[in-house]
JSON list of C-alpha atoms in Angstrom, two decimals:
[
{"chain": "A", "resi": 23, "resn": "MET", "atom": "CA", "xyz": [4.19, 38.87, -40.13]},
{"chain": "A", "resi": 24, "resn": "LYS", "atom": "CA", "xyz": [0.31, 37.47, -39.99]},
{"chain": "A", "resi": 25, "resn": "LEU", "atom": "CA", "xyz": [1.69, 34.59, -41.20]},
{"chain": "A", "resi": 26, "resn": "TYR", "atom": "CA", "xyz": [4.50, 33.96, -39.09]},
{"chain": "A", "resi": 27, "resn": "LYS", "atom": "CA", "xyz": [2.17, 33.93, -35.96]},
{"chain": "A", "resi": 28, "resn": "LYS", "atom": "CA", "xyz": [-0.06, 31.65, -37.20]},
{"chain": "A", "resi": 29, "resn": "LEU", "atom": "CA", "xyz": [2.79, 29.26, -37.51]},
{"chain": "A", "resi": 30, "resn": "LEU", "atom": "CA", "xyz": [3.75, 30.16, -33.87]},
{"chain": "A", "resi": 31, "resn": "ALA", "atom": "CA", "xyz": [0.65, 29.92, -31.98]},
{"chain": "A", "resi": 32, "resn": "ALA", "atom": "CA", "xyz": [0.34, 26.34, -34.17]},
{"chain": "A", "resi": 33, "resn": "VAL", "atom": "CA", "xyz": [3.53, 25.02, -32.54]},
{"chain": "A", "resi": 34, "resn": "LEU", "atom": "CA", "xyz": [2.64, 25.85, -29.28]},
{"chain": "A", "resi": 35, "resn": "CYS", "atom": "CA", "xyz": [-0.74, 25.40, -29.58]},
{"chain": "A", "resi": 36, "resn": "THR", "atom": "CA", "xyz": [0.81, 21.23, -31.17]},
{"chain": "A", "resi": 37, "resn": "PHE", "atom": "CA", "xyz": [2.69, 20.97, -28.20]},
{"chain": "A", "resi": 38, "resn": "VAL", "atom": "CA", "xyz": [0.52, 22.21, -24.93]},
{"chain": "A", "resi": 39, "resn": "CYS", "atom": "CA", "xyz": [-2.01, 20.01, -26.72]},
{"chain": "A", "resi": 40, "resn": "SER", "atom": "CA", "xyz": [0.47, 17.13, -26.72]},
{"chain": "A", "resi": 41, "resn": "ALA", "atom": "CA", "xyz": [1.28, 17.92, -22.98]},
{"chain": "A", "resi": 42, "resn": "GLU", "atom": "CA", "xyz": [-2.14, 17.85, -22.03]},
{"chain": "A", "resi": 43, "resn": "ALA", "atom": "CA", "xyz": [-2.66, 14.46, -23.86]},
{"chain": "A", "resi": 44, "resn": "ALA", "atom": "CA", "xyz": [0.24, 12.87, -21.76]},
{"chain": "A", "resi": 45, "resn": "GLY", "atom": "CA", "xyz": [-1.05, 14.14, -18.45]},
{"chain": "A", "resi": 46, "resn": "ASP", "atom": "CA", "xyz": [1.73, 14.96, -15.75]},
{"chain": "A", "resi": 47, "resn": "THR", "atom": "CA", "xyz": [3.53, 12.11, -14.95]},
{"chain": "A", "resi": 48, "resn": "ILE", "atom": "CA", "xyz": [3.65, 11.40, -11.48]},
{"chain": "A", "resi": 49, "resn": "ILE", "atom": "CA", "xyz": [6.44, 9.22, -9.26]},
{"chain": "A", "resi": 50, "resn": "VAL", "atom": "CA", "xyz": [4.39, 6.93, -6.98]},
{"chain": "A", "resi": 51, "resn": "GLY", "atom": "CA", "xyz": [6.51, 5.41, -4.22]},
{"chain": "A", "resi": 52, "resn": "THR", "atom": "CA", "xyz": [5.69, 1.08, -3.30]},
{"chain": "A", "resi": 53, "resn": "GLU", "atom": "CA", "xyz": [7.10, -0.90, -0.97]},
{"chain": "A", "resi": 54, "resn": "PRO", "atom": "CA", "xyz": [6.57, -4.33, -3.60]},
{"chain": "A", "resi": 55, "resn": "THR", "atom": "CA", "xyz": [6.59, -6.70, -0.87]},
{"chain": "A", "resi": 56, "resn": "PHE", "atom": "CA", "xyz": [3.20, -6.43, 0.52]},
{"chain": "A", "resi": 57, "resn": "ALA", "atom": "CA", "xyz": [0.74, -8.79, -1.50]},
{"chain": "A", "resi": 58, "resn": "PRO", "atom": "CA", "xyz": [-1.91, -8.68, -2.50]},
{"chain": "A", "resi": 59, "resn": "PHE", "atom": "CA", "xyz": [-1.31, -4.67, -2.34]},
{"chain": "A", "resi": 60, "resn": "GLY", "atom": "CA", "xyz": [2.17, -4.70, -4.22]},
{"chain": "A", "resi": 61, "resn": "PHE", "atom": "CA", "xyz": [5.04, -6.72, -5.22]},
{"chain": "A", "resi": 62, "resn": "ILE", "atom": "CA", "xyz": [6.86, -8.95, -8.08]},
{"chain": "A", "resi": 63, "resn": "ASP", "atom": "CA", "xyz": [5.19, -11.40, -10.01]},
{"chain": "A", "resi": 64, "resn": "SER", "atom": "CA", "xyz": [7.64, -13.81, -10.06]},
{"chain": "A", "resi": 65, "resn": "LYS", "atom": "CA", "xyz": [6.87, -14.56, -13.53]},
{"chain": "A", "resi": 66, "resn": "THR", "atom": "CA", "xyz": [7.37, -10.88, -15.36]},
{"chain": "A", "resi": 67, "resn": "ASN", "atom": "CA", "xyz": [9.58, -9.02, -12.77]},
{"chain": "A", "resi": 68, "resn": "GLU", "atom": "CA", "xyz": [7.17, -6.54, -12.67]},
{"chain": "A", "resi": 69, "resn": "ILE", "atom": "CA", "xyz": [5.57, -4.67, -10.04]},
{"chain": "A", "resi": 70, "resn": "VAL", "atom": "CA", "xyz": [1.85, -5.95, -9.34]},
{"chain": "A", "resi": 71, "resn": "GLY", "atom": "CA", "xyz": [-0.69, -5.64, -7.30]},
{"chain": "A", "resi": 72, "resn": "PHE", "atom": "CA", "xyz": [-4.51, -4.01, -6.46]},
{"chain": "A", "resi": 73, "resn": "ASP", "atom": "CA", "xyz": [-2.33, -0.62, -4.96]},
{"chain": "A", "resi": 74, "resn": "ILE", "atom": "CA", "xyz": [-0.50, -0.90, -8.70]},
{"chain": "A", "resi": 75, "resn": "ASP", "atom": "CA", "xyz": [-3.66, -1.60, -10.28]},
{"chain": "A", "resi": 76, "resn": "LEU", "atom": "CA", "xyz": [-5.85, 1.23, -8.80]},
{"chain": "A", "resi": 77, "resn": "ILE", "atom": "CA", "xyz": [-3.08, 3.66, -9.12]},
{"chain": "A", "resi": 78, "resn": "ASN", "atom": "CA", "xyz": [-3.05, 3.49, -12.89]},
{"chain": "A", "resi": 79, "resn": "ALA", "atom": "CA", "xyz": [-6.52, 3.24, -13.34]},
{"chain": "A", "resi": 80, "resn": "ILE", "atom": "CA", "xyz": [-6.71, 6.62, -11.37]},
{"chain": "A", "resi": 81, "resn": "GLY", "atom": "CA", "xyz": [-4.08, 7.60, -13.95]},
{"chain": "A", "resi": 82, "resn": "LYS", "atom": "CA", "xyz": [-6.03, 7.25, -16.64]},
{"chain": "A", "resi": 83, "resn": "GLU", "atom": "CA", "xyz": [-8.86, 9.28, -15.15]},
{"chain": "A", "resi": 84, "resn": "ALA", "atom": "CA", "xyz": [-7.06, 11.71, -13.78]},
{"chain": "A", "resi": 85, "resn": "ASN", "atom": "CA", "xyz": [-5.04, 11.80, -17.13]},
{"chain": "A", "resi": 86, "resn": "LEU", "atom": "CA", "xyz": [-1.73, 11.23, -14.65]},
{"chain": "A", "resi": 87, "resn": "ASP", "atom": "CA", "xyz": [0.92, 9.25, -16.22]},
{"chain": "A", "resi": 88, "resn": "ILE", "atom": "CA", "xyz": [2.17, 6.82, -13.20]},
{"chain": "A", "resi": 89, "resn": "LYS", "atom": "CA", "xyz": [5.61, 6.24, -12.74]},
{"chain": "A", "resi": 90, "resn": "ILE", "atom": "CA", "xyz": [5.81, 3.25, -10.55]},
{"chain": "A", "resi": 91, "resn": "GLU", "atom": "CA", "xyz": [9.12, 3.89, -8.18]},
{"chain": "A", "resi": 92, "resn": "PRO", "atom": "CA", "xyz": [9.90, 0.81, -5.86]},
{"chain": "A", "resi": 93, "resn": "MET", "atom": "CA", "xyz": [10.97, 1.68, -2.37]},
{"chain": "A", "resi": 94, "resn": "GLN", "atom": "CA", "xyz": [11.47, -0.03, 1.02]},
{"chain": "A", "resi": 95, "resn": "PHE", "atom": "CA", "xyz": [8.51, 0.47, 3.33]},
{"chain": "A", "resi": 96, "resn": "ASP", "atom": "CA", "xyz": [10.07, 3.30, 6.33]},
{"chain": "A", "resi": 97, "resn": "GLY", "atom": "CA", "xyz": [11.54, 5.21, 3.25]},
{"chain": "A", "resi": 98, "resn": "LEU", "atom": "CA", "xyz": [8.08, 6.40, 2.02]},
{"chain": "A", "resi": 99, "resn": "ILE", "atom": "CA", "xyz": [7.14, 8.63, 4.13]},
{"chain": "A", "resi": 100, "resn": "PRO", "atom": "CA", "xyz": [10.42, 10.76, 4.24]},
{"chain": "A", "resi": 101, "resn": "SER", "atom": "CA", "xyz": [11.31, 10.66, 0.19]},
{"chain": "A", "resi": 102, "resn": "LEU", "atom": "CA", "xyz": [8.10, 11.87, -0.26]},
{"chain": "A", "resi": 103, "resn": "MET", "atom": "CA", "xyz": [8.14, 14.66, 2.59]},
{"chain": "A", "resi": 104, "resn": "SER", "atom": "CA", "xyz": [11.41, 15.72, 0.81]},
{"chain": "A", "resi": 105, "resn": "SER", "atom": "CA", "xyz": [8.98, 16.38, -2.83]},
{"chain": "A", "resi": 106, "resn": "SER", "atom": "CA", "xyz": [11.47, 12.66, -4.26]},
{"chain": "A", "resi": 107, "resn": "ILE", "atom": "CA", "xyz": [8.45, 11.21, -5.00]},
{"chain": "A", "resi": 108, "resn": "ASP", "atom": "CA", "xyz": [4.77, 12.94, -5.74]},
{"chain": "A", "resi": 109, "resn": "ALA", "atom": "CA", "xyz": [2.84, 10.47, -4.03]},
{"chain": "A", "resi": 110, "resn": "VAL", "atom": "CA", "xyz": [2.92, 6.73, -1.97]},
{"chain": "A", "resi": 111, "resn": "ILE", "atom": "CA", "xyz": [0.23, 3.77, -2.34]},
{"chain": "A", "resi": 112, "resn": "SER", "atom": "CA", "xyz": [1.79, 0.85, -0.45]},
{"chain": "A", "resi": 113, "resn": "GLY", "atom": "CA", "xyz": [-1.12, -0.34, 2.47]},
{"chain": "A", "resi": 114, "resn": "LEU", "atom": "CA", "xyz": [-0.69, 3.00, 3.94]},
{"chain": "A", "resi": 115, "resn": "THR", "atom": "CA", "xyz": [-3.13, 3.53, 6.92]},
{"chain": "A", "resi": 116, "resn": "ILE", "atom": "CA", "xyz": [-4.62, 6.67, 7.22]},
{"chain": "A", "resi": 117, "resn": "THR", "atom": "CA", "xyz": [-3.52, 7.87, 11.40]},
{"chain": "A", "resi": 118, "resn": "ASP", "atom": "CA", "xyz": [-3.60, 10.67, 12.99]},
{"chain": "A", "resi": 119, "resn": "GLU", "atom": "CA", "xyz": [-0.28, 10.72, 13.30]},
{"chain": "A", "resi": 120, "resn": "ARG", "atom": "CA", "xyz": [1.23, 10.73, 9.28]},
{"chain": "A", "resi": 121, "resn": "LYS", "atom": "CA", "xyz": [-1.88, 13.06, 8.78]},
{"chain": "A", "resi": 122, "resn": "LYS", "atom": "CA", "xyz": [0.63, 15.52, 10.57]},
{"chain": "A", "resi": 123, "resn": "GLN", "atom": "CA", "xyz": [3.18, 14.97, 7.81]},
{"chain": "A", "resi": 124, "resn": "VAL", "atom": "CA", "xyz": [1.35, 13.91, 4.47]},
{"chain": "A", "resi": 125, "resn": "LEU", "atom": "CA", "xyz": [-1.78, 14.89, 3.02]},
{"chain": "A", "resi": 126, "resn": "PHE", "atom": "CA", "xyz": [-4.33, 11.65, 2.62]},
{"chain": "A", "resi": 127, "resn": "SER", "atom": "CA", "xyz": [-6.61, 10.48, -0.57]},
{"chain": "A", "resi": 128, "resn": "ASP", "atom": "CA", "xyz": [-10.03, 9.64, 0.55]},
{"chain": "A", "resi": 129, "resn": "GLY", "atom": "CA", "xyz": [-9.84, 5.74, 1.82]},
{"chain": "A", "resi": 130, "resn": "TYR", "atom": "CA", "xyz": [-9.65, 3.12, -0.75]},
{"chain": "A", "resi": 131, "resn": "TYR", "atom": "CA", "xyz": [-9.34, 0.23, 0.91]},
{"chain": "A", "resi": 132, "resn": "THR", "atom": "CA", "xyz": [-10.83, -0.64, 4.84]},
{"chain": "A", "resi": 133, "resn": "ALA", "atom": "CA", "xyz": [-7.80, -3.38, 6.37]},
{"chain": "A", "resi": 134, "resn": "ALA", "atom": "CA", "xyz": [-7.72, -4.58, 9.92]},
{"chain": "A", "resi": 135, "resn": "GLN", "atom": "CA", "xyz": [-4.70, -5.47, 11.36]},
{"chain": "A", "resi": 136, "resn": "ASP", "atom": "CA", "xyz": [-4.42, -9.06, 13.28]},
{"chain": "A", "resi": 137, "resn": "LEU", "atom": "CA", "xyz": [-1.92, -12.47, 14.58]},
{"chain": "A", "resi": 138, "resn": "MET", "atom": "CA", "xyz": [-0.54, -14.89, 12.27]},
{"chain": "A", "resi": 139, "resn": "VAL", "atom": "CA", "xyz": [1.46, -17.77, 14.21]},
{"chain": "A", "resi": 140, "resn": "ARG", "atom": "CA", "xyz": [2.89, -21.58, 13.96]},
{"chain": "A", "resi": 141, "resn": "LYS", "atom": "CA", "xyz": [-0.22, -23.91, 14.04]},
{"chain": "A", "resi": 142, "resn": "GLU", "atom": "CA", "xyz": [1.52, -25.65, 16.71]},
{"chain": "A", "resi": 143, "resn": "ASP", "atom": "CA", "xyz": [0.34, -21.67, 19.18]},
{"chain": "A", "resi": 144, "resn": "LEU", "atom": "CA", "xyz": [-3.60, -22.04, 17.42]},
{"chain": "A", "resi": 145, "resn": "GLY", "atom": "CA", "xyz": [-6.03, -21.24, 20.18]},
{"chain": "A", "resi": 146, "resn": "LYS", "atom": "CA", "xyz": [-2.69, -19.94, 22.07]},
{"chain": "A", "resi": 147, "resn": "TYR", "atom": "CA", "xyz": [-2.78, -16.27, 20.92]},
{"chain": "A", "resi": 148, "resn": "THR", "atom": "CA", "xyz": [-5.82, -15.42, 19.67]},
{"chain": "A", "resi": 149, "resn": "ALA", "atom": "CA", "xyz": [-5.61, -11.57, 21.02]},
{"chain": "A", "resi": 150, "resn": "MET", "atom": "CA", "xyz": [-2.86, -9.30, 21.30]},
{"chain": "A", "resi": 151, "resn": "ASN", "atom": "CA", "xyz": [-2.81, -8.61, 24.69]},
{"chain": "A", "resi": 152, "resn": "ASP", "atom": "CA", "xyz": [-1.49, -12.68, 24.78]},
{"chain": "A", "resi": 153, "resn": "LEU", "atom": "CA", "xyz": [1.17, -11.93, 23.17]},
{"chain": "A", "resi": 154, "resn": "LYS", "atom": "CA", "xyz": [1.74, -9.92, 26.80]},
{"chain": "A", "resi": 155, "resn": "GLY", "atom": "CA", "xyz": [5.97, -10.10, 26.74]},
{"chain": "A", "resi": 156, "resn": "LYS", "atom": "CA", "xyz": [6.47, -11.99, 23.62]},
{"chain": "A", "resi": 157, "resn": "ALA", "atom": "CA", "xyz": [8.15, -12.04, 21.13]},
{"chain": "A", "resi": 158, "resn": "VAL", "atom": "CA", "xyz": [6.33, -9.90, 18.19]},
{"chain": "A", "resi": 159, "resn": "CYS", "atom": "CA", "xyz": [7.43, -9.52, 14.15]},
{"chain": "A", "resi": 160, "resn": "VAL", "atom": "CA", "xyz": [6.61, -6.51, 12.13]},
{"chain": "A", "resi": 161, "resn": "GLN", "atom": "CA", "xyz": [7.75, -4.36, 9.54]},
{"chain": "A", "resi": 162, "resn": "ILE", "atom": "CA", "xyz": [9.61, -1.24, 10.10]},
{"chain": "A", "resi": 163, "resn": "GLY", "atom": "CA", "xyz": [6.63, 1.86, 10.69]},
{"chain": "A", "resi": 164, "resn": "SER", "atom": "CA", "xyz": [3.94, 0.20, 10.08]},
{"chain": "A", "resi": 165, "resn": "ALA", "atom": "CA", "xyz": [0.45, -0.16, 11.68]},
{"chain": "A", "resi": 166, "resn": "GLY", "atom": "CA", "xyz": [1.02, -3.55, 12.98]},
{"chain": "A", "resi": 167, "resn": "ALA", "atom": "CA", "xyz": [4.65, -1.90, 14.98]},
{"chain": "A", "resi": 168, "resn": "ASP", "atom": "CA", "xyz": [2.35, 0.50, 15.89]},
{"chain": "A", "resi": 169, "resn": "ILE", "atom": "CA", "xyz": [-0.12, -2.78, 17.44]},
{"chain": "A", "resi": 170, "resn": "ALA", "atom": "CA", "xyz": [2.85, -4.27, 19.40]},
{"chain": "A", "resi": 171, "resn": "ALA", "atom": "CA", "xyz": [4.40, -1.37, 20.19]},
{"chain": "A", "resi": 172, "resn": "GLY", "atom": "CA", "xyz": [1.54, -1.33, 22.74]},
{"chain": "A", "resi": 173, "resn": "ILE", "atom": "CA", "xyz": [1.56, -4.44, 23.82]},
{"chain": "A", "resi": 174, "resn": "PRO", "atom": "CA", "xyz": [3.27, -4.95, 27.74]},
{"chain": "A", "resi": 175, "resn": "ASP", "atom": "CA", "xyz": [6.47, -5.66, 28.20]},
{"chain": "A", "resi": 176, "resn": "ALA", "atom": "CA", "xyz": [6.46, -7.15, 24.08]},
{"chain": "A", "resi": 177, "resn": "ARG", "atom": "CA", "xyz": [9.97, -7.29, 22.57]},
{"chain": "A", "resi": 178, "resn": "ILE", "atom": "CA", "xyz": [9.82, -6.38, 18.66]},
{"chain": "A", "resi": 179, "resn": "VAL", "atom": "CA", "xyz": [11.37, -7.82, 16.35]},
{"chain": "A", "resi": 180, "resn": "THR", "atom": "CA", "xyz": [11.38, -5.30, 13.49]},
{"chain": "A", "resi": 181, "resn": "PHE", "atom": "CA", "xyz": [12.42, -5.89, 9.26]},
{"chain": "A", "resi": 182, "resn": "ASN", "atom": "CA", "xyz": [11.78, -4.33, 6.34]},
{"chain": "A", "resi": 183, "resn": "THR", "atom": "CA", "xyz": [9.54, -6.95, 4.45]},
{"chain": "A", "resi": 184, "resn": "MET", "atom": "CA", "xyz": [6.63, -9.30, 6.09]},
{"chain": "A", "resi": 185, "resn": "VAL", "atom": "CA", "xyz": [7.88, -11.57, 4.15]},
{"chain": "A", "resi": 186, "resn": "GLU", "atom": "CA", "xyz": [11.44, -11.41, 6.41]},
{"chain": "A", "resi": 187, "resn": "ALA", "atom": "CA", "xyz": [8.47, -11.45, 9.47]},
{"chain": "A", "resi": 188, "resn": "PHE", "atom": "CA", "xyz": [6.89, -14.18, 8.16]},
{"chain": "A", "resi": 189, "resn": "MET", "atom": "CA", "xyz": [10.17, -16.71, 8.24]},
{"chain": "A", "resi": 190, "resn": "GLU", "atom": "CA", "xyz": [11.33, -15.42, 11.45]},
{"chain": "A", "resi": 191, "resn": "LEU", "atom": "CA", "xyz": [8.57, -16.74, 12.97]},
{"chain": "A", "resi": 192, "resn": "LYS", "atom": "CA", "xyz": [8.28, -19.87, 10.97]},
{"chain": "A", "resi": 193, "resn": "ARG", "atom": "CA", "xyz": [12.28, -20.16, 12.82]},
{"chain": "A", "resi": 194, "resn": "LYS", "atom": "CA", "xyz": [10.65, -19.72, 16.21]},
{"chain": "A", "resi": 195, "resn": "GLY", "atom": "CA", "xyz": [12.87, -16.04, 16.15]},
{"chain": "A", "resi": 196, "resn": "CYS", "atom": "CA", "xyz": [9.31, -14.35, 17.53]},
{"chain": "A", "resi": 197, "resn": "ASP", "atom": "CA", "xyz": [6.19, -15.66, 18.78]},
{"chain": "A", "resi": 198, "resn": "ALA", "atom": "CA", "xyz": [3.39, -13.76, 16.36]},
{"chain": "A", "resi": 199, "resn": "SER", "atom": "CA", "xyz": [3.17, -11.98, 13.46]},
{"chain": "A", "resi": 200, "resn": "ILE", "atom": "CA", "xyz": [1.00, -8.81, 13.07]},
{"chain": "A", "resi": 201, "resn": "THR", "atom": "CA", "xyz": [0.49, -7.11, 9.50]},
{"chain": "A", "resi": 202, "resn": "GLY", "atom": "CA", "xyz": [-3.66, -6.59, 7.41]},
{"chain": "A", "resi": 203, "resn": "THR", "atom": "CA", "xyz": [-5.79, -9.06, 7.97]},
{"chain": "A", "resi": 204, "resn": "PRO", "atom": "CA", "xyz": [-5.46, -8.97, 3.63]},
{"chain": "A", "resi": 205, "resn": "VAL", "atom": "CA", "xyz": [-1.29, -9.20, 3.71]},
{"chain": "A", "resi": 206, "resn": "ASN", "atom": "CA", "xyz": [-2.24, -12.78, 6.11]},
{"chain": "A", "resi": 207, "resn": "GLN", "atom": "CA", "xyz": [-4.55, -14.23, 4.04]},
{"chain": "A", "resi": 208, "resn": "TYR", "atom": "CA", "xyz": [-2.99, -13.74, 0.83]},
{"chain": "A", "resi": 209, "resn": "TYR", "atom": "CA", "xyz": [0.89, -14.78, 1.25]},
{"chain": "A", "resi": 210, "resn": "LEU", "atom": "CA", "xyz": [-0.81, -18.52, 3.29]},
{"chain": "A", "resi": 211, "resn": "THR", "atom": "CA", "xyz": [-3.32, -18.72, -0.37]},
{"chain": "A", "resi": 212, "resn": "SER", "atom": "CA", "xyz": [-0.76, -17.88, -2.37]},
{"chain": "A", "resi": 213, "resn": "THR", "atom": "CA", "xyz": [2.49, -19.51, -1.41]},
{"chain": "A", "resi": 214, "resn": "GLY", "atom": "CA", "xyz": [0.45, -23.10, 0.09]},
{"chain": "A", "resi": 215, "resn": "GLU", "atom": "CA", "xyz": [2.14, -22.31, 3.50]},
{"chain": "A", "resi": 216, "resn": "LYS", "atom": "CA", "xyz": [1.43, -25.22, 5.78]},
{"chain": "A", "resi": 217, "resn": "GLU", "atom": "CA", "xyz": [4.15, -24.21, 9.19]},
{"chain": "A", "resi": 218, "resn": "LEU", "atom": "CA", "xyz": [1.77, -21.02, 9.81]},
{"chain": "A", "resi": 219, "resn": "ALA", "atom": "CA", "xyz": [-1.73, -19.92, 10.25]},
{"chain": "A", "resi": 220, "resn": "HIS", "atom": "CA", "xyz": [-4.13, -16.74, 10.47]},
{"chain": "A", "resi": 221, "resn": "VAL", "atom": "CA", "xyz": [-6.12, -15.99, 13.21]},
{"chain": "A", "resi": 222, "resn": "PRO", "atom": "CA", "xyz": [-8.52, -13.31, 11.99]},
{"chain": "A", "resi": 223, "resn": "GLU", "atom": "CA", "xyz": [-10.38, -13.39, 15.67]},
{"chain": "A", "resi": 224, "resn": "SER", "atom": "CA", "xyz": [-7.83, -11.45, 16.56]},
{"chain": "A", "resi": 225, "resn": "ALA", "atom": "CA", "xyz": [-8.55, -8.34, 14.82]},
{"chain": "A", "resi": 226, "resn": "VAL", "atom": "CA", "xyz": [-7.94, -5.03, 15.43]},
{"chain": "A", "resi": 227, "resn": "ASN", "atom": "CA", "xyz": [-7.94, -1.33, 13.87]},
{"chain": "A", "resi": 228, "resn": "ALA", "atom": "CA", "xyz": [-9.99, -1.26, 11.08]},
{"chain": "A", "resi": 229, "resn": "LYS", "atom": "CA", "xyz": [-8.31, 2.24, 9.92]},
{"chain": "A", "resi": 230, "resn": "GLN", "atom": "CA", "xyz": [-8.57, 3.42, 5.92]},
{"chain": "A", "resi": 231, "resn": "LEU", "atom": "CA", "xyz": [-5.82, 3.21, 3.67]},
{"chain": "A", "resi": 232, "resn": "GLY", "atom": "CA", "xyz": [-4.55, 6.21, 1.44]},
{"chain": "A", "resi": 233, "resn": "ILE", "atom": "CA", "xyz": [-2.87, 6.87, -0.49]},
{"chain": "A", "resi": 234, "resn": "ALA", "atom": "CA", "xyz": [-0.62, 10.02, 0.75]},
{"chain": "A", "resi": 235, "resn": "VAL", "atom": "CA", "xyz": [0.72, 12.89, -1.33]},
{"chain": "A", "resi": 236, "resn": "ASN", "atom": "CA", "xyz": [3.29, 16.11, 0.19]},
{"chain": "A", "resi": 237, "resn": "GLN", "atom": "CA", "xyz": [1.17, 18.12, 2.41]},
{"chain": "A", "resi": 238, "resn": "LYS", "atom": "CA", "xyz": [1.96, 21.18, -0.14]},
{"chain": "A", "resi": 239, "resn": "ASN", "atom": "CA", "xyz": [0.06, 19.05, -3.62]},
{"chain": "A", "resi": 240, "resn": "THR", "atom": "CA", "xyz": [-3.41, 20.32, -2.80]},
{"chain": "A", "resi": 241, "resn": "ALA", "atom": "CA", "xyz": [-3.77, 19.53, -6.26]},
{"chain": "A", "resi": 242, "resn": "LEU", "atom": "CA", "xyz": [-3.04, 16.60, -6.92]},
{"chain": "A", "resi": 243, "resn": "VAL", "atom": "CA", "xyz": [-4.37, 14.85, -4.15]},
{"chain": "A", "resi": 244, "resn": "GLU", "atom": "CA", "xyz": [-7.87, 16.35, -5.32]},
{"chain": "A", "resi": 245, "resn": "LYS", "atom": "CA", "xyz": [-6.98, 14.57, -9.81]},
{"chain": "A", "resi": 246, "resn": "ILE", "atom": "CA", "xyz": [-6.69, 11.51, -7.41]},
{"chain": "A", "resi": 247, "resn": "ASN", "atom": "CA", "xyz": [-9.48, 11.49, -5.17]},
{"chain": "A", "resi": 248, "resn": "SER", "atom": "CA", "xyz": [-11.85, 12.68, -8.51]},
{"chain": "A", "resi": 249, "resn": "GLY", "atom": "CA", "xyz": [-9.78, 10.02, -10.18]},
{"chain": "A", "resi": 250, "resn": "LEU", "atom": "CA", "xyz": [-10.67, 7.54, -7.78]},
{"chain": "A", "resi": 251, "resn": "LYS", "atom": "CA", "xyz": [-14.96, 8.75, -7.36]},
{"chain": "A", "resi": 252, "resn": "LYS", "atom": "CA", "xyz": [-14.59, 7.94, -11.17]},
{"chain": "A", "resi": 253, "resn": "LEU", "atom": "CA", "xyz": [-13.72, 4.18, -10.41]},
{"chain": "A", "resi": 254, "resn": "ARG", "atom": "CA", "xyz": [-15.98, 3.43, -7.73]},
{"chain": "A", "resi": 255, "resn": "GLU", "atom": "CA", "xyz": [-19.12, 4.89, -9.81]},
{"chain": "A", "resi": 256, "resn": "ASN", "atom": "CA", "xyz": [-17.97, 3.22, -13.57]},
{"chain": "A", "resi": 257, "resn": "GLY", "atom": "CA", "xyz": [-17.97, -0.07, -11.48]},
{"chain": "A", "resi": 258, "resn": "VAL", "atom": "CA", "xyz": [-14.05, -0.44, -12.50]},
{"chain": "A", "resi": 259, "resn": "TYR", "atom": "CA", "xyz": [-13.07, -0.37, -8.52]},
{"chain": "A", "resi": 260, "resn": "ASP", "atom": "CA", "xyz": [-15.38, -3.31, -7.77]},
{"chain": "A", "resi": 261, "resn": "GLU", "atom": "CA", "xyz": [-14.01, -5.04, -10.77]},
{"chain": "A", "resi": 262, "resn": "LEU", "atom": "CA", "xyz": [-9.91, -4.94, -9.22]},
{"chain": "A", "resi": 263, "resn": "TYR", "atom": "CA", "xyz": [-11.32, -5.64, -5.84]},
{"chain": "A", "resi": 264, "resn": "ARG", "atom": "CA", "xyz": [-12.80, -9.16, -6.79]},
{"chain": "A", "resi": 265, "resn": "LYS", "atom": "CA", "xyz": [-9.59, -9.53, -9.43]},
{"chain": "A", "resi": 266, "resn": "TRP", "atom": "CA", "xyz": [-7.11, -9.65, -5.77]},
{"chain": "A", "resi": 267, "resn": "PHE", "atom": "CA", "xyz": [-8.86, -9.94, -3.11]},
{"chain": "A", "resi": 268, "resn": "ASN", "atom": "CA", "xyz": [-11.18, -12.33, -4.64]},
{"chain": "A", "resi": 269, "resn": "GLN", "atom": "CA", "xyz": [-14.48, -11.07, -3.00]}
]
């Protein structure tokens, strides 16, 4: 009997220790057309970006096994609220409205929202209110969409991705698009786009981006915050920042 108990204890220990070593698996939703935060590498067909590197590094520090789940942007928070996924990292701005629905980590990046216009219109639209009564392209559910909604008499044209919004802008289906500053910058440099231009002087609404979890999952957000804190302390965060934003 004693031998049996020892064997049972050894088996249980092996099982528990293995589970702890592997870490908890969490499904992390992201919208993979939002470079440089998350997008599909055309060579490898894998989702890459600052957000992806960051959440994987946090997972390593917090003993979490990260599984990335690509989704449309407007489906991220509903999926989180229904517990279909465990977390969201997708250039998600921390807002009071979203705080009513989800629990946010500490901020991991400060991003403003600004304009992209056709080069022929440079100097014509230098501030958000210059778009009064104009057509504005935005991504559904984004911070840019919220800003566009506050422009008097603007006609808001919505898309599932910012790439689609940029294409519509080129086709003259709208007068400008609104999205995060780094998204505008990265799009121009990575694509070599010649017909569009970024308007940095139009920047407004600089806010922190955060990783979202279900409001009931305080344990997970504590692990994420702990991992993020370690990355800032050991220099890994700075390495990832330089890698994706070239700064």
